[in-house]
CSV table of C-alpha atoms and ligand atoms in Angstrom, one decimal:
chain,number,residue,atom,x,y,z
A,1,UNK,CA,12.0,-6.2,-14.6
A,2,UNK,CA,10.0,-7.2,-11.5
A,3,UNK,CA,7.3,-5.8,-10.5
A,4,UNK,CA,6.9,-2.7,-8.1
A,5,UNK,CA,5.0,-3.2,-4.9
A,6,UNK,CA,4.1,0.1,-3.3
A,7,UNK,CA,3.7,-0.6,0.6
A,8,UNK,CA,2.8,2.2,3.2
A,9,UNK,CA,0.3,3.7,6.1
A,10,UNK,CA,-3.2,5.4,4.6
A,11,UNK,CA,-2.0,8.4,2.9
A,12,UNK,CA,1.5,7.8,2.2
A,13,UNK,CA,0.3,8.5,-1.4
A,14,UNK,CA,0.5,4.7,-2.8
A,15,UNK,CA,-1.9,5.1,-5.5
A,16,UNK,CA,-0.5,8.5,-6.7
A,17,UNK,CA,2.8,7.5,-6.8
A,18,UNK,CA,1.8,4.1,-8.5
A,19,UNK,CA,0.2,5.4,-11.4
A,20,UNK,CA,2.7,7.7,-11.9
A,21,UNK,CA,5.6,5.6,-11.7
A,22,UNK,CA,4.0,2.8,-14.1
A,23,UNK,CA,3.5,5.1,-16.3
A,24,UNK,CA,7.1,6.5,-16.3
A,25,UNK,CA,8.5,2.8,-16.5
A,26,UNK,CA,5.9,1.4,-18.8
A,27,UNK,CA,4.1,-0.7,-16.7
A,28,UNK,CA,0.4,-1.2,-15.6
A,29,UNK,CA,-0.9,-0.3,-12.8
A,30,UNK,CA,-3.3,-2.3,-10.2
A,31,UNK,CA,-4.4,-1.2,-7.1
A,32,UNK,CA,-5.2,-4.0,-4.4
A,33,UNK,CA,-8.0,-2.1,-2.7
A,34,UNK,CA,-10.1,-1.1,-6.0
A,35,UNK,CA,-9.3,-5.2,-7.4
A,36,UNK,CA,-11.3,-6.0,-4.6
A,37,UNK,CA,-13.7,-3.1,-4.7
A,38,UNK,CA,-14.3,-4.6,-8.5
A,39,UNK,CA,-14.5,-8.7,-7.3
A,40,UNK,CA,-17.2,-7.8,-4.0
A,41,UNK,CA,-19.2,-5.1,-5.7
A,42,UNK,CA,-18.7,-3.1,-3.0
A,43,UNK,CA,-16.6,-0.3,-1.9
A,44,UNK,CA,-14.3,-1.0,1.4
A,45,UNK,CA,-16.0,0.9,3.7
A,46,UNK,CA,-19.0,-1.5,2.8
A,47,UNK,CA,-17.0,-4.0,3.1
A,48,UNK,CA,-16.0,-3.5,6.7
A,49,UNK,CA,-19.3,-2.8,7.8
A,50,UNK,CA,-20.9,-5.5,6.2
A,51,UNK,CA,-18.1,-8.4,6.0
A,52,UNK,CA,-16.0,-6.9,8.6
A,53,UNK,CA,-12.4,-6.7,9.3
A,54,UNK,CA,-11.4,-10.4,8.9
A,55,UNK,CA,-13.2,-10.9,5.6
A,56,UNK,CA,-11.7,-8.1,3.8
A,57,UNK,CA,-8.1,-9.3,5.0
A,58,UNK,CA,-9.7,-12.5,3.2
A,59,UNK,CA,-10.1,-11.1,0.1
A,60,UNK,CA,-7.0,-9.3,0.4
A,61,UNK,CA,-5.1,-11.7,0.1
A,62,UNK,CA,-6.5,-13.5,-2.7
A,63,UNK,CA,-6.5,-10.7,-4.8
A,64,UNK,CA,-2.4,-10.5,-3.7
A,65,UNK,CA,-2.3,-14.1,-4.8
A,66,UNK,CA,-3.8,-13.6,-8.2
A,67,UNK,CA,-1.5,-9.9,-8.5
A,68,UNK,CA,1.5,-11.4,-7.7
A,69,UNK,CA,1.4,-13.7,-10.5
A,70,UNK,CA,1.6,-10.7,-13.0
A,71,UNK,CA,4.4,-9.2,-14.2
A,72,UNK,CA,5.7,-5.9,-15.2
A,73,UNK,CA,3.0,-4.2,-13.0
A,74,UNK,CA,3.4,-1.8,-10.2
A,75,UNK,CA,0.9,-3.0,-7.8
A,76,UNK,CA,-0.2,-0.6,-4.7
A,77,UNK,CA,-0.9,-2.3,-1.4
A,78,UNK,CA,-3.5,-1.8,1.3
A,79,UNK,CA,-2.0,-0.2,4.3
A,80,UNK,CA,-2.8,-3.2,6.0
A,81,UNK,CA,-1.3,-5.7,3.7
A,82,UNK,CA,1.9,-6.4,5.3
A,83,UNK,CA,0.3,-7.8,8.4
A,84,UNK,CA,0.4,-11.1,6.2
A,85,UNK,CA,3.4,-12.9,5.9
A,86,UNK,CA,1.7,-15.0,3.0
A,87,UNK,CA,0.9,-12.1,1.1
A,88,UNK,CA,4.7,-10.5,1.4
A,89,UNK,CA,6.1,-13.4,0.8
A,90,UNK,CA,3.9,-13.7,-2.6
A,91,UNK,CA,4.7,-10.3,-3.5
A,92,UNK,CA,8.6,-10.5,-3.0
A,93,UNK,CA,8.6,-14.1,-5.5
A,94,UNK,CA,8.5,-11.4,-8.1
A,95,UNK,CA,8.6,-7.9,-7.4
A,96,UNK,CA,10.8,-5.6,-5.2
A,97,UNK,CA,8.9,-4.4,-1.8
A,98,UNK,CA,9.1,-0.4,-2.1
A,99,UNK,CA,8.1,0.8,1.5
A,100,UNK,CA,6.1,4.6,1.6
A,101,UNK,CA,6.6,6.8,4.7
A,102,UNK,CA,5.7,10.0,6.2
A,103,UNK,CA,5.5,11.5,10.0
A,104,UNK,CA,2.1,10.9,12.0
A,105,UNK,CA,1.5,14.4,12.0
A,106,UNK,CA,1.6,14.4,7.7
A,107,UNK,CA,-0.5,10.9,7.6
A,108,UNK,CA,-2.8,13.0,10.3
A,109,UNK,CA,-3.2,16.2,7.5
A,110,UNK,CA,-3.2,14.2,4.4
A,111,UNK,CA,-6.2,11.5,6.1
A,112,UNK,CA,-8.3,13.9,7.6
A,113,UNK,CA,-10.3,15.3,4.4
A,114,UNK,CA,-11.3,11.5,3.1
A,115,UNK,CA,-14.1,9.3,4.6
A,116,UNK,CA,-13.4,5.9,2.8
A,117,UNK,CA,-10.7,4.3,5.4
A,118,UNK,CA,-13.2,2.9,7.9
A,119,UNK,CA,-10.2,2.1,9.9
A,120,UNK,CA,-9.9,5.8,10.4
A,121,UNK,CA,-13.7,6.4,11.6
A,122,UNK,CA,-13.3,6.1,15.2
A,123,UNK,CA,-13.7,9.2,17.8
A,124,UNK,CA,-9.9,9.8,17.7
A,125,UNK,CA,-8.4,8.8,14.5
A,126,UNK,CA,-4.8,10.7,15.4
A,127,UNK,CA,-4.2,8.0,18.8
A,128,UNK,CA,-5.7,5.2,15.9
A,129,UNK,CA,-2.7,6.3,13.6
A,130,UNK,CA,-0.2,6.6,16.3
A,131,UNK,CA,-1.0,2.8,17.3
A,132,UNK,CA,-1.4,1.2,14.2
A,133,UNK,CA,1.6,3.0,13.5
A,134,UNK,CA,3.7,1.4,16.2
A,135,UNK,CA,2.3,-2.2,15.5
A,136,UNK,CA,3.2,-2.2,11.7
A,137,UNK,CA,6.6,-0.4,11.8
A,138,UNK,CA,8.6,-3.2,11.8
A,139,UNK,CA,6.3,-4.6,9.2
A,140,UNK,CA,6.9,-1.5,6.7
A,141,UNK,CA,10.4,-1.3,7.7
A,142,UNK,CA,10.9,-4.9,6.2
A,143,UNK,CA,10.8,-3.7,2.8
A,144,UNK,CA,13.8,-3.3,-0.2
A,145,UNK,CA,13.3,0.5,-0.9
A,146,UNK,CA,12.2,2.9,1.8
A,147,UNK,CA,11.0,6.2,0.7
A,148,UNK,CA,10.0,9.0,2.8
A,149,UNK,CA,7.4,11.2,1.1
A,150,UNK,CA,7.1,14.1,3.5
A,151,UNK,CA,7.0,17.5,1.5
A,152,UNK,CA,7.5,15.7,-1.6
A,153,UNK,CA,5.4,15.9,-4.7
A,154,UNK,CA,3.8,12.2,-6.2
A,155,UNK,CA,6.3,13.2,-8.8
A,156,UNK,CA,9.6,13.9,-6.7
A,157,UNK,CA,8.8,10.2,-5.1
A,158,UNK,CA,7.8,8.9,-8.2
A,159,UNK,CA,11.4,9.9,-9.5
A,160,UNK,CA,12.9,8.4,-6.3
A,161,UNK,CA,11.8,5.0,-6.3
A,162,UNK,CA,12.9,5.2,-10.0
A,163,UNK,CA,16.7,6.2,-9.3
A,164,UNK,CA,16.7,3.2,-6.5
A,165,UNK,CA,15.4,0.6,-8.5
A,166,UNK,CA,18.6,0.8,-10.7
A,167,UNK,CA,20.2,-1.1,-8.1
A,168,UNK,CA,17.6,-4.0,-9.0
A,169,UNK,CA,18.2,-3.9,-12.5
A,170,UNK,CA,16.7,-7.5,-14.0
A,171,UNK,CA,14.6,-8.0,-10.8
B,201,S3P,C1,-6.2,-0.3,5.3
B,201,S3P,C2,-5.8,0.6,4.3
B,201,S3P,C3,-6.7,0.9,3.1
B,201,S3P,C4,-7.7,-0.2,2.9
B,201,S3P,C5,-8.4,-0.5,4.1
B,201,S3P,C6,-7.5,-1.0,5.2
B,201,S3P,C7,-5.3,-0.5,6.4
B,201,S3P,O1,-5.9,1.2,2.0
B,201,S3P,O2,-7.0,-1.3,2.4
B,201,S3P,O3,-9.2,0.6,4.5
B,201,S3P,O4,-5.5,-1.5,7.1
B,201,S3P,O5,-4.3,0.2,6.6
B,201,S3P,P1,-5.0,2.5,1.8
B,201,S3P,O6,-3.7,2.3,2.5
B,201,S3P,O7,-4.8,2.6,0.3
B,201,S3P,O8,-5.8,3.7,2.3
């Protein structure tokens, strides 16, 4: 099969789900944000305020590039990794696009204990979810498989993602 590429706003659970899910279907897992984490030698919040913005959507990519190429992998995005077309259309070549969503108010809750989006570190991070939001909904909605995830274990999604991808069954 394909890969899996997890997409999805900060907190839709990406990572939880991913490791989860290649584990039920025998695949590895990579995660986009801690590949780069590993190539800069920094963590993303370091990144931001040292690179900036741009420069981590530089590396991004590149590190999508090189992912893409792999098979068998469940791969979990950066929330803001749609924004690209290049690094969707990468992705698609060879996996099926599994999209992550939940309400504002949930993203709101499950953001507001962790301190390593720096997207999020502004004086009003719920009217910063609400916007970004807006501008990438039709960016999330693009994908094969859309899963909401509100009041749903890692597991319960996990499972759901599973039972959709029969429908892709050779990729
Ligand atoms: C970002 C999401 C983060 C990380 C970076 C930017 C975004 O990943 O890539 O802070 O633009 O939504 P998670 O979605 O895994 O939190």
């Amino acid at each position: 099969m394909k890969n899996v590429v997890l997409t999805g706003f900060m907190g839709t659970g990406k990572t939880d789900v991913g490791r989860l899910l290649a584990a039920r279907l025998g695949f590895v897992f990579l995660d986009c944000d801690s590949e780069i984490e590993r190539e800069c030698g920094m963590s993303v919040p370091d990144i931001f305020a040292r690179l900036g913005e741009e420069a981590f959507r530089e590396r991004e990519a590149a590190v999508i590039a090189r992912l893409s190429g792999r098979d068998h992998a469940v791969i979990a995005t950066g929330g803001g990794a749609v924004l690209r077309s290049e690094n969707m259309a990468r992705l698609r070549k060879n996996g099926v696009i599994v999209c992550l969503t939940a309400s504002p108010e949930a993203i709101v809750r499950r953001t507001a204990a962790t301190h390593h989006r720096p997207l999020l570190n502004v004086p009003d991070p719920v009217a910063r979810i609400k916007e970004l939001l807006e501008i990438r909904r039709p960016y999330y909605e693009d994908a094969d498989i859309l899963i909401d995830t509100e009041g749903k274990s890692p597991a319960d999604v996990a499972g759901e993602i599973r039972d959709h991808l029969k429908r892709f069954p050779d990729g």
